[in-house]
Coordinates of C-alpha atoms and ligand atoms in Angstrom, one line a residue:
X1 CA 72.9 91.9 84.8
X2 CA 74.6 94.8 86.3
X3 CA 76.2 96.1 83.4
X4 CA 80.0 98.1 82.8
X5 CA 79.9 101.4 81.9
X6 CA 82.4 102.5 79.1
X7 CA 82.5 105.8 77.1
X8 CA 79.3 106.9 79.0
X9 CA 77.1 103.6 77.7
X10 CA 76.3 100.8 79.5
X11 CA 77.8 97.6 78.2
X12 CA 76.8 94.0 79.2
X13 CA 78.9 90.9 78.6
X14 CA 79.0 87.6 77.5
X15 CA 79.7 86.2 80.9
X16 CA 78.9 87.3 84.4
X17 CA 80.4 86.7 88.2
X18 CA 77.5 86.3 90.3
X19 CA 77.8 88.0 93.8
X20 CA 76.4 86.3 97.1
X21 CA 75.7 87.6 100.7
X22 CA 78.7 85.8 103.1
X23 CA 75.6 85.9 105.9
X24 CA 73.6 83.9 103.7
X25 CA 74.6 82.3 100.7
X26 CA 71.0 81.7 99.4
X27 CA 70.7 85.4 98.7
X28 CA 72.2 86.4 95.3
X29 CA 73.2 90.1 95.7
X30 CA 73.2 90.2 91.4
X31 CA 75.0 89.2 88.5
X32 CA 77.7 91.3 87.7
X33 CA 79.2 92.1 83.8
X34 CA 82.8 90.8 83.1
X35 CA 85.4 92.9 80.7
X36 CA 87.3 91.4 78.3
X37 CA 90.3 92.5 76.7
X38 CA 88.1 94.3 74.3
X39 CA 86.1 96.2 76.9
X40 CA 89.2 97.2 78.3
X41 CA 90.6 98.5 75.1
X42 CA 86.8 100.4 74.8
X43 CA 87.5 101.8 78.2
X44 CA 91.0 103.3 77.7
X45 CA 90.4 104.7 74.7
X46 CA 87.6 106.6 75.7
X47 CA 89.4 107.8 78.8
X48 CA 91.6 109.0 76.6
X49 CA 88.8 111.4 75.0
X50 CA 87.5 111.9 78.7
X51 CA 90.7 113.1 79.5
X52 CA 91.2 115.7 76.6
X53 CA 88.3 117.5 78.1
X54 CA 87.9 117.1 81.5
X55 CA 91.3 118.6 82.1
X56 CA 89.8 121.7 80.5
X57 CA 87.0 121.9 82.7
X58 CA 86.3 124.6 85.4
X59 CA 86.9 124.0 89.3
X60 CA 83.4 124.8 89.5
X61 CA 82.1 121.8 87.1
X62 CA 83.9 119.4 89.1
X63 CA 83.1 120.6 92.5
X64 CA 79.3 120.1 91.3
X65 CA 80.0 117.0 90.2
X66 CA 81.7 115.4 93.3
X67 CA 79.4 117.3 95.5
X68 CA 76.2 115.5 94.0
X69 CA 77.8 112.3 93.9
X70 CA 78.4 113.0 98.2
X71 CA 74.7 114.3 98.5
X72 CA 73.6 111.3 96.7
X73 CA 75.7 108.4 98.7
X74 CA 74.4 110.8 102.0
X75 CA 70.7 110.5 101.0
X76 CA 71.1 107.0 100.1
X77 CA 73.1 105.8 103.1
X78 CA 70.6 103.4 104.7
X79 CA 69.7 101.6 101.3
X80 CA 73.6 101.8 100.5
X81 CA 74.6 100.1 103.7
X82 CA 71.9 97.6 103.7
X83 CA 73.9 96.5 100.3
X84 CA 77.3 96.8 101.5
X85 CA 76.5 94.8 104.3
X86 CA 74.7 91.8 102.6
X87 CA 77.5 92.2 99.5
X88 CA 80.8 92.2 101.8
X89 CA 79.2 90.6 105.3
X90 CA 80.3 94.0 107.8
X91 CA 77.7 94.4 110.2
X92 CA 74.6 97.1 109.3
X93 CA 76.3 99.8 111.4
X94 CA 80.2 99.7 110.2
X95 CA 78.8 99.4 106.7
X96 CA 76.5 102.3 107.1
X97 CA 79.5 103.8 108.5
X98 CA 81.7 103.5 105.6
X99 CA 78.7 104.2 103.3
X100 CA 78.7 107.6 105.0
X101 CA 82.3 107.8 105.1
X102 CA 82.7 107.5 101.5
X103 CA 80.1 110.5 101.1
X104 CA 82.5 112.8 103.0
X105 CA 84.6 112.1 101.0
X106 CA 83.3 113.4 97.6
X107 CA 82.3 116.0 99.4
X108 CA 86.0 117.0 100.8
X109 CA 87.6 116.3 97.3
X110 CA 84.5 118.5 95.8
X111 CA 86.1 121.3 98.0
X112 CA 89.7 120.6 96.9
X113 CA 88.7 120.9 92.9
X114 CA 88.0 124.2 93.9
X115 CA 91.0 125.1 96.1
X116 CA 93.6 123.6 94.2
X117 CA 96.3 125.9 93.7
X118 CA 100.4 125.9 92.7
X119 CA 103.2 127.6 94.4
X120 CA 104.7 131.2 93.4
X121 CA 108.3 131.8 94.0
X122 CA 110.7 134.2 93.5
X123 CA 113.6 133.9 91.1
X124 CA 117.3 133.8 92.5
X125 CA 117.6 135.7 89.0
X126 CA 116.4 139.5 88.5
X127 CA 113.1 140.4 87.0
X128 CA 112.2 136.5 86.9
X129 CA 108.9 135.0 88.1
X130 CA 108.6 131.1 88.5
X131 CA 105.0 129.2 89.2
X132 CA 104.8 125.8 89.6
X133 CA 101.4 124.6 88.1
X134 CA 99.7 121.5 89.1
X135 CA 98.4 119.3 86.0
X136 CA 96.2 116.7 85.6
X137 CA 98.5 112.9 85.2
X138 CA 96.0 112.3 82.8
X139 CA 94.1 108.5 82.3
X140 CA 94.5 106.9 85.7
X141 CA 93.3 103.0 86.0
X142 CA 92.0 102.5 89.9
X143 CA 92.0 98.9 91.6
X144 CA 90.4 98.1 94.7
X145 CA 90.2 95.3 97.3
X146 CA 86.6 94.0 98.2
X147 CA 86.7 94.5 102.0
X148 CA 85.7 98.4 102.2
X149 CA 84.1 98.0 98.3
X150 CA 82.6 102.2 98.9
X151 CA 85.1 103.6 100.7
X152 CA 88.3 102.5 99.2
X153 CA 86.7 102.9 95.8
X154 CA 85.5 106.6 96.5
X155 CA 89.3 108.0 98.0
X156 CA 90.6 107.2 95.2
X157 CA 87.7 107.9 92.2
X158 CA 86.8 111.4 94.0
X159 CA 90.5 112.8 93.8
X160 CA 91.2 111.2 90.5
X161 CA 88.3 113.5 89.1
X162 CA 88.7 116.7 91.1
X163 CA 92.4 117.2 90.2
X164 CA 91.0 116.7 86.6
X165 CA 92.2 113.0 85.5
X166 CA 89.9 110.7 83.4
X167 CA 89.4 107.0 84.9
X168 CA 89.2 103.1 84.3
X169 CA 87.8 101.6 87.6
X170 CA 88.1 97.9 88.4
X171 CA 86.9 96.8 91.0
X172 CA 87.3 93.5 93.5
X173 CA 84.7 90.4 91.9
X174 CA 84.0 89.3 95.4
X175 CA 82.0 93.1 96.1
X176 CA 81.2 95.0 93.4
X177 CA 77.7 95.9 93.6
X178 CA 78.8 99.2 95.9
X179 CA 81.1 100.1 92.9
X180 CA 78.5 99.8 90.1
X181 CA 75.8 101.8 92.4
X182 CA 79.1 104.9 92.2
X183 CA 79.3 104.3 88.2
X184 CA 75.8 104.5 88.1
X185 CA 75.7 107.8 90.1
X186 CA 78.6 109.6 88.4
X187 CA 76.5 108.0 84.9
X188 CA 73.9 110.8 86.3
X189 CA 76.1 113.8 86.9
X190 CA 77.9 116.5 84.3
X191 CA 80.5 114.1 83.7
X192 CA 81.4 114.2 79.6
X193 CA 81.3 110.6 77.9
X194 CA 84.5 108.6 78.8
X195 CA 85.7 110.3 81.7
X196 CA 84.5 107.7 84.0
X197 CA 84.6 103.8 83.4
X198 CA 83.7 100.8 84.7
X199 CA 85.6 97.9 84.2
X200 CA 84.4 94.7 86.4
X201 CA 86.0 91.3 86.2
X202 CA 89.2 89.4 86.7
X203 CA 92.0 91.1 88.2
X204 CA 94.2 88.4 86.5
X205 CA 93.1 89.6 83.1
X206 CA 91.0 93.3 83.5
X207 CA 93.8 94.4 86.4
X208 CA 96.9 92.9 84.4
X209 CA 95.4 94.6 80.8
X210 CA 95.2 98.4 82.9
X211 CA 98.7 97.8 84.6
X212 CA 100.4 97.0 81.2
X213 CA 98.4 99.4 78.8
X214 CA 100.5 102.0 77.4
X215 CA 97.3 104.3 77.9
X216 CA 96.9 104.4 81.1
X217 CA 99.3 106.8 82.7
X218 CA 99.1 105.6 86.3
X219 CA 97.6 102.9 88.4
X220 CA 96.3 103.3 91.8
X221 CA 95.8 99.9 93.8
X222 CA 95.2 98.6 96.7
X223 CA 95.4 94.9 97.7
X224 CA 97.8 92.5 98.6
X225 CA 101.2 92.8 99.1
X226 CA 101.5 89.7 96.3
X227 CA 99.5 91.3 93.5
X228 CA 101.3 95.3 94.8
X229 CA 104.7 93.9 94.0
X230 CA 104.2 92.6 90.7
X231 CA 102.0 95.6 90.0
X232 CA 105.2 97.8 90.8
X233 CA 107.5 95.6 88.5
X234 CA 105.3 95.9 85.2
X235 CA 104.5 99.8 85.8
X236 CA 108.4 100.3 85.9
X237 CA 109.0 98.9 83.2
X238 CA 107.1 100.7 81.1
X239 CA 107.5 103.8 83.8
X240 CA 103.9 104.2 84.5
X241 CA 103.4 106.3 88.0
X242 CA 102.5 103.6 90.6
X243 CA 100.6 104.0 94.2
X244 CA 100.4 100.5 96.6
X245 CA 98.4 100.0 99.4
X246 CA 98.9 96.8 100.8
X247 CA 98.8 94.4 103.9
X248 CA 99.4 94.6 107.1
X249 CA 100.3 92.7 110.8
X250 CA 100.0 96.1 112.9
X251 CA 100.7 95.8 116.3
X252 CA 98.6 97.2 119.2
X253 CA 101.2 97.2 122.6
X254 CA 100.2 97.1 125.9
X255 CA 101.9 98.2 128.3
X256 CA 101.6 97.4 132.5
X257 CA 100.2 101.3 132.7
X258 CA 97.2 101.0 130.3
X259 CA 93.7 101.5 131.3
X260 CA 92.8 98.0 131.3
X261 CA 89.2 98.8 129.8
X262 CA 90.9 101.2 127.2
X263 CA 93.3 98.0 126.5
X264 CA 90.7 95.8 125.9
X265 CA 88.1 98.1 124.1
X266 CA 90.8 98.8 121.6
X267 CA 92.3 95.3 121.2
X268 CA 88.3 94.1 120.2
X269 CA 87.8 96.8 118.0
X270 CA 91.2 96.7 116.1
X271 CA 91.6 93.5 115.9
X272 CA 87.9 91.8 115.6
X273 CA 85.5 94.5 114.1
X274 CA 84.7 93.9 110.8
X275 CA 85.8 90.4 111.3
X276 CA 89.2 91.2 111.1
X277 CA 89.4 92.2 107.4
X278 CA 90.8 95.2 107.3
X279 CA 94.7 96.2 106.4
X280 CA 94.9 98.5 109.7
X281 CA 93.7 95.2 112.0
X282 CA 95.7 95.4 115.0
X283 CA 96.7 91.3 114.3
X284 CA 99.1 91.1 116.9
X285 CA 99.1 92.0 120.4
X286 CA 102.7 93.2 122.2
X287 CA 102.0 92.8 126.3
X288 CA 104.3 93.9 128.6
X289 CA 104.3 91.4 131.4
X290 CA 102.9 92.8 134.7
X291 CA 99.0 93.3 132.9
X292 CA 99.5 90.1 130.3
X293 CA 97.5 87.6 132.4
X294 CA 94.7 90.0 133.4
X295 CA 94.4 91.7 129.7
X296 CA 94.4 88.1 128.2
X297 CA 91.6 87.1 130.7
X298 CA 89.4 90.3 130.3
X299 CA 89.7 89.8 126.3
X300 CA 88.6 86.6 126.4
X301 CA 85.4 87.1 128.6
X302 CA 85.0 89.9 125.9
X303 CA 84.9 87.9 122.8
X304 CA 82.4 85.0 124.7
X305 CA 80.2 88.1 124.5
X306 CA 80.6 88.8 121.0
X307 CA 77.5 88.2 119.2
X308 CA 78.7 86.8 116.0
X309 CA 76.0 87.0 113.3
X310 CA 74.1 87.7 109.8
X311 CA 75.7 91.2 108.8
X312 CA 71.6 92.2 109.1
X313 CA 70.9 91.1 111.9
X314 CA 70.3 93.5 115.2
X315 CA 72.9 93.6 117.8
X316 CA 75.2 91.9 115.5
X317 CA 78.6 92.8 116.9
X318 CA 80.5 90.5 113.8
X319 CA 79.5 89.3 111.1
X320 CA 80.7 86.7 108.6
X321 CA 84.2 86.2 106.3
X322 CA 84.0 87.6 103.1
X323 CA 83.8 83.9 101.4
X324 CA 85.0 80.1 101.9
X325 CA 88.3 80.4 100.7
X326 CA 88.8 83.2 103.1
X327 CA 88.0 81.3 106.0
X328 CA 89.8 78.5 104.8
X329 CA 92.7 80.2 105.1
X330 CA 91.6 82.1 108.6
X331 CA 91.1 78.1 109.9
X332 CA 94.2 76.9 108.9
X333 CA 96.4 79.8 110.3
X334 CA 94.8 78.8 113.5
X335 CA 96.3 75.3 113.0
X336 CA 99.7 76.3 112.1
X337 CA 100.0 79.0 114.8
X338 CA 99.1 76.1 117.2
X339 CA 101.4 73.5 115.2
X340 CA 104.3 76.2 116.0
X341 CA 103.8 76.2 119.9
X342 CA 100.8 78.9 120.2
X343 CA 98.1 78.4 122.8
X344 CA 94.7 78.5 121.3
X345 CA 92.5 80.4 124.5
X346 CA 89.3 81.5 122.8
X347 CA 87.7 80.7 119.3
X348 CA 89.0 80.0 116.0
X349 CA 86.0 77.4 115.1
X350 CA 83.4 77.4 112.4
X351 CA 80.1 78.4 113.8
X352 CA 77.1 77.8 112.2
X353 CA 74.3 80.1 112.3
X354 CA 70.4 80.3 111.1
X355 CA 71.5 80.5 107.7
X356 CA 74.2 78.7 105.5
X357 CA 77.1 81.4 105.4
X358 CA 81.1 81.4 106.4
X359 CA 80.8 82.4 110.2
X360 CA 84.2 81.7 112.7
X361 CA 84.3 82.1 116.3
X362 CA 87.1 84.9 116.9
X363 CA 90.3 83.9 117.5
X364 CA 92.7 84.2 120.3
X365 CA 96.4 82.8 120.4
X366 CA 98.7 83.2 123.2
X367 CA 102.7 81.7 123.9
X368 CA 104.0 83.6 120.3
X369 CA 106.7 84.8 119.5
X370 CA 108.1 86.6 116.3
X371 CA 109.4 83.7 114.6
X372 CA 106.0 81.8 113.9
X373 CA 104.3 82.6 111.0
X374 CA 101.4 83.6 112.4
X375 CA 103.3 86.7 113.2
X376 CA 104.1 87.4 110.0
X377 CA 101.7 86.9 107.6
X378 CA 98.8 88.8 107.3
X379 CA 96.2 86.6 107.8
X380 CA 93.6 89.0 107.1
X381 CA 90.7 87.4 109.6
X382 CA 89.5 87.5 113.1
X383 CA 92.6 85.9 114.6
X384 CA 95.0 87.8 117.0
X385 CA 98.3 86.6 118.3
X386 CA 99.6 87.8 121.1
X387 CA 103.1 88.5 122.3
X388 CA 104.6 88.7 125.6
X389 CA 107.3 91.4 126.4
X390 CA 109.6 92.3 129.8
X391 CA 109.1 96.1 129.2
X392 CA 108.0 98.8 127.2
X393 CA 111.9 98.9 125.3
X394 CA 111.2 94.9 124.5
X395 CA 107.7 95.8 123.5
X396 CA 108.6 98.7 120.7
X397 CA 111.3 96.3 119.0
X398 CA 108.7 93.5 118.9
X399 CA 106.1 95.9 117.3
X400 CA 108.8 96.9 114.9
X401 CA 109.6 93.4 114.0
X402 CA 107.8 93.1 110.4
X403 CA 107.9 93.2 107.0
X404 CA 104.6 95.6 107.4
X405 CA 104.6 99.2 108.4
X406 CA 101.1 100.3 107.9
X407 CA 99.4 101.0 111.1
X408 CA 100.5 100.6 114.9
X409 CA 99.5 101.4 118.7
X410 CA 100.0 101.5 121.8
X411 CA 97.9 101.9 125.1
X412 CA 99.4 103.8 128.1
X413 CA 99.1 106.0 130.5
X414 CA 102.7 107.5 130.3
X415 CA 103.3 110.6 128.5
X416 CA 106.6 109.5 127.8
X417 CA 106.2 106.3 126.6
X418 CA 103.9 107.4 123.9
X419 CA 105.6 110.2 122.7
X420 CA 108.7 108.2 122.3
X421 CA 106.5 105.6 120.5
X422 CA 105.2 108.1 118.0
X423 CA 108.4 109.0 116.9
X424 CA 109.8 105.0 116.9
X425 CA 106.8 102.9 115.7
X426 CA 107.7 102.4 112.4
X427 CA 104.5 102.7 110.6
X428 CA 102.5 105.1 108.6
X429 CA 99.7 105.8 111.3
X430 CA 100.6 105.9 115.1
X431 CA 97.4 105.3 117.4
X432 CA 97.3 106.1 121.3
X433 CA 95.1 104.8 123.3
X434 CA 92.7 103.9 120.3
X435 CA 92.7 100.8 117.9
X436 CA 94.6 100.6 115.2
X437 CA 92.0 100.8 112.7
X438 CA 89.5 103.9 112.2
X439 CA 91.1 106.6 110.0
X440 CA 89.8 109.8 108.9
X441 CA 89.1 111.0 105.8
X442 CA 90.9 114.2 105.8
X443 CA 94.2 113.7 106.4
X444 CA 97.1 111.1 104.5
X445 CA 96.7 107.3 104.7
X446 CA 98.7 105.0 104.0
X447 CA 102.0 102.9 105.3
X448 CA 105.4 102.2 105.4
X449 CA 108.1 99.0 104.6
X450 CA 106.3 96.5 102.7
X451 CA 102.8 98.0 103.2
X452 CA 102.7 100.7 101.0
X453 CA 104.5 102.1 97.8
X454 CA 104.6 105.5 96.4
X455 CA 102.6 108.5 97.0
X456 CA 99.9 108.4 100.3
X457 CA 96.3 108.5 99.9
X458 CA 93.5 110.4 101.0
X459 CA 93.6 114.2 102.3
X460 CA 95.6 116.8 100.5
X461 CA 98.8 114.3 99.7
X462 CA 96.0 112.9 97.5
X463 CA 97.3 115.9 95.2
X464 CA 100.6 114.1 94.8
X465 CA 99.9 110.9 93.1
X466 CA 97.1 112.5 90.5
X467 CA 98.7 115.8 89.5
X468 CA 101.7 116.4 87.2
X469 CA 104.2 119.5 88.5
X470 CA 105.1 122.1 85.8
X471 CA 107.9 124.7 86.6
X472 CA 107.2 127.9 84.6
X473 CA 109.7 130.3 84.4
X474 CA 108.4 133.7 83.2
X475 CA 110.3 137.1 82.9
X476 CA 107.7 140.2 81.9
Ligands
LIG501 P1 94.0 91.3 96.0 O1 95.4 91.8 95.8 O2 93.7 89.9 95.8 O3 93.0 92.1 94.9 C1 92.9 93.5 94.9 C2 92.5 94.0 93.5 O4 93.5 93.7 92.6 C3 91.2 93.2 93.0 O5 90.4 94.1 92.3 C4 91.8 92.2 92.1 O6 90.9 91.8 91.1 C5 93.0 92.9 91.5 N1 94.1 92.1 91.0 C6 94.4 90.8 91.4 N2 95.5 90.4 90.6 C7 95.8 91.4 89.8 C8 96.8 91.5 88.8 N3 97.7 90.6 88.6 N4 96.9 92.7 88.2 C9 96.1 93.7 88.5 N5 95.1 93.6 89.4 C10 95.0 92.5 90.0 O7 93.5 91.8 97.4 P2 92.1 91.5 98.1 O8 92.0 90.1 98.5 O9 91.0 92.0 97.2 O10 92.2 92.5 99.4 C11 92.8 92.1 100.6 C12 94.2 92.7 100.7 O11 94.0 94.1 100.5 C13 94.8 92.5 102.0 O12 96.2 92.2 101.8 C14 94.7 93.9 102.7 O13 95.6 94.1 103.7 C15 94.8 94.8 101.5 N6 94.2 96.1 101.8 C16 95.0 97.2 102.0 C17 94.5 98.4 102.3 C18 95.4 99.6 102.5 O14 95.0 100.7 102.3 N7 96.7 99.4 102.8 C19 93.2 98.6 102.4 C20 92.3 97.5 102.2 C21 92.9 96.2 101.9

């Protein structure tokens, strides 16, 4: 059993959620401990000693720390992606990918433990000196998704610890063997006793127990936009600092002045790679009209190429859904896009493959419009929609036409046309002439409308959401 580890022991439990591969359901990836209520309680409280002291310590001991923990993931990257792979079902190179990703990024937040500074200003008033100091918030409880179960774990853990804040981790059931291999790394470093948990289990009972406890002085989650919303309500009410990342239905536009191969490259990535399961998937697909038929027809030749496969396997190009429920759903979005009026032109089947596991055929819908559902809902699968529009004025409004605000592009060749769609799209991240998805790690992530609440992620706004702002006033 991989165990939890609380107060700087490993605990087991009484029961277990076992963890399969999606490529192939007849290999167990392990057993994994479940918190209960008392585990959670075990876990707070000795964040709370962890907190007491690592606030105290030096930029130096936590640059050490986050640095070892980015050398380790780096040396490891090949055995770590192998796992993230067979636990989560992204293909050998984009979980390799995020393995490494998630390296750089202990080793950026490593270099901001050490460069974190306040702000010196001068008084309106004579003889008076003001600072303002950044603090630690203080016990932070951190919940993650399962589809990127290193990366999204590691931008928020790394920050949490540089800017000096003690942490309960929970994270998804459906992955969380990437997430114990981090405990169990940090286990190994300087870290005092309790600054670091593991929690794993049920977000219905380990999630809800962080998000209420009047210990935990903030939550960081990420998930969906269901679970954010009634995260936001109970950390209101008892005015707990709150950061959302949620879902998504980003658009990727098109217009009649794109390099067609740029178009479709783009289109395949964002909306396909990683079988679709990622926030930033570019889910819908705004054409203008004089390059719809000969984009629709060069995307489809593309996805009858697209080797879809065991996560392991070479040459791979997508591998399965995360688990049957998933694809359940993917399926039936197929059906009720169709059911509203959309034309089904390549995919959204079932495949079978050499061993049992929850493979589907890539989906392609044309003949939308905003009204159906399918435009609407994140479906969170390989399933794109696409939508037809006279000109680039008709195109913007229909990307802007969601309850989502997280990610959005456009392919062009106009100068003009992008600019002005930098400054319109209404979403956190503005791509041009690239997919939607594929983010670095050193700069703010994170959305707008219903995709995302509170303070951005990653880079230095990371600073905002895990620090506490003191105003000193100080006259010699
Ligand atoms: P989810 O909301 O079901 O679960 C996310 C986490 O929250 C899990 O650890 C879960 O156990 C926990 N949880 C569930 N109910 C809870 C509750 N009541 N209280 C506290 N915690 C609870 O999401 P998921 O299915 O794991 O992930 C898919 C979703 O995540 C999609 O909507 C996707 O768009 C979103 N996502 C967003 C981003 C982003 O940065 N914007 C990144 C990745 C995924």
């Amino acid at each position: 059993m991989y165990k939890n580890y609380i107060g700087g022991t490993w605990v087991g439990s009484a029961e277990t959620t076992r963890n399969i591969n999606p490529s192939n359901t007849d290999d167990i990836v392990g057993e994994f401990a479940r918190a209960d209520s008392a585990a959670v309680e075990e876990a707070v409280a000795a964040a709370h000693s962890g907190a007491a002291r690592w606030r105290e310590s030096t930029p130096q001991e936590r640059f050490d720390v986050l640095d070892a923990v980015g050398s380790e993931i780096l040396g490891r990257r090949d055995e770590l992606g192998r796992l993230l792979a067979r636990e989560e079902g992204k293909i050998l190179s984009e979980a390799t990918g995020e393995v490494t990703r998630a390296a750089h990024i202990f080793k950026f937040f490593a270099g901001e433990a050490v460069r974190t500074a306040g702000e010196h200003i001068r008084s309106t008033r004579p003889a008076v000196e003001i600072d303002v100091l950044r603090h630690p918030l203080g016990v932070v409880g951190l919940i993650t998704p399962w589809n990127f179960p290193i990366a999204i774990p590691a931008w928020k853990i790394a920050p949490a610890l540089a800017y000096g804040n003690a942490v309960v981790f929970k994270p998804a059931e459906l992955a969380p063997a990437c997430s114990w291999h981090l405990a169990d790394m940090l286990s190994r470093t300087q870290l005092p006793p309790g600054v670091f948990n593991l929690v794993m289990g049920r977000g219905s009972l380990v999630g809800e127990l962080l998000v209420d406890h009047p210990g935990v002085d903030g939550i960081s989650f990420t998930g969906s936009v269901e679970n954010g919303r009634h995260i936001a309500e109970r950390c209101a009410r008892r005015m707990a600092r709150v950061q959302l990342e949620m879902g998504g239905k980003n658009p990727l536009v098109i217009l009649d002045d794109a390099d067609l191969d740029v178009a479709v490259s783009a289109a395949v990535n964002g909306a396909y790679f990683s079988t679709g399961q990622r926030c930033t998937a570019s889910s819908r697909l705004v054409v203008t009209e004089g390059i719809l038929e000969r984009f629709v027809e060069a995307l489809s030749e593309r996805l009858g190429r697209l080797k879809v496969d065991d996560a392991l396997e070479p040459g791979s190009e997508m591998g399965p859904v995360v688990d049957e429920a998933q694809l359940r759903k993917n399926l039936s979005y197929v059906e009720i896009a169709q059911a509203e009026g959309g034309r089904l032109v390549f995919g959204g089947t079932r495949l079978q493959r050499r061993h049992a596991g929850y493979y589907m055929a890539p989906a392609l819908i044309t003949e939308t419009d905003s009204s159906m559902r399918i435009n609407h809902e994140e479906v969170f699968g390989p399933v794109a929609s696409v939508l037809r529009a006279k000109d680039y004025e008709t195109a913007l409004a229909l990307a802007n036409d969601t309850p989502f605000g997280l990610s959005a592009g456009i392919c062009t060749r106009s100068l003009a046309h992008a600019l002005h769609f930098r400054e319109h799209a209404r979403a956190g991240m503005v791509m041009v002439n690239l997919p939607t998805a594929g983010v670095d790690y050193h700069v703010p992530f994170g959305g707008s409308k219903a995709s995302s609440y509170g303070p951005k992620e990653q880079g230095r706004y990371a600073v905002e959401f895990f620090t506490t702002v003191t105003t000193c006033y100080t006259k010699p």
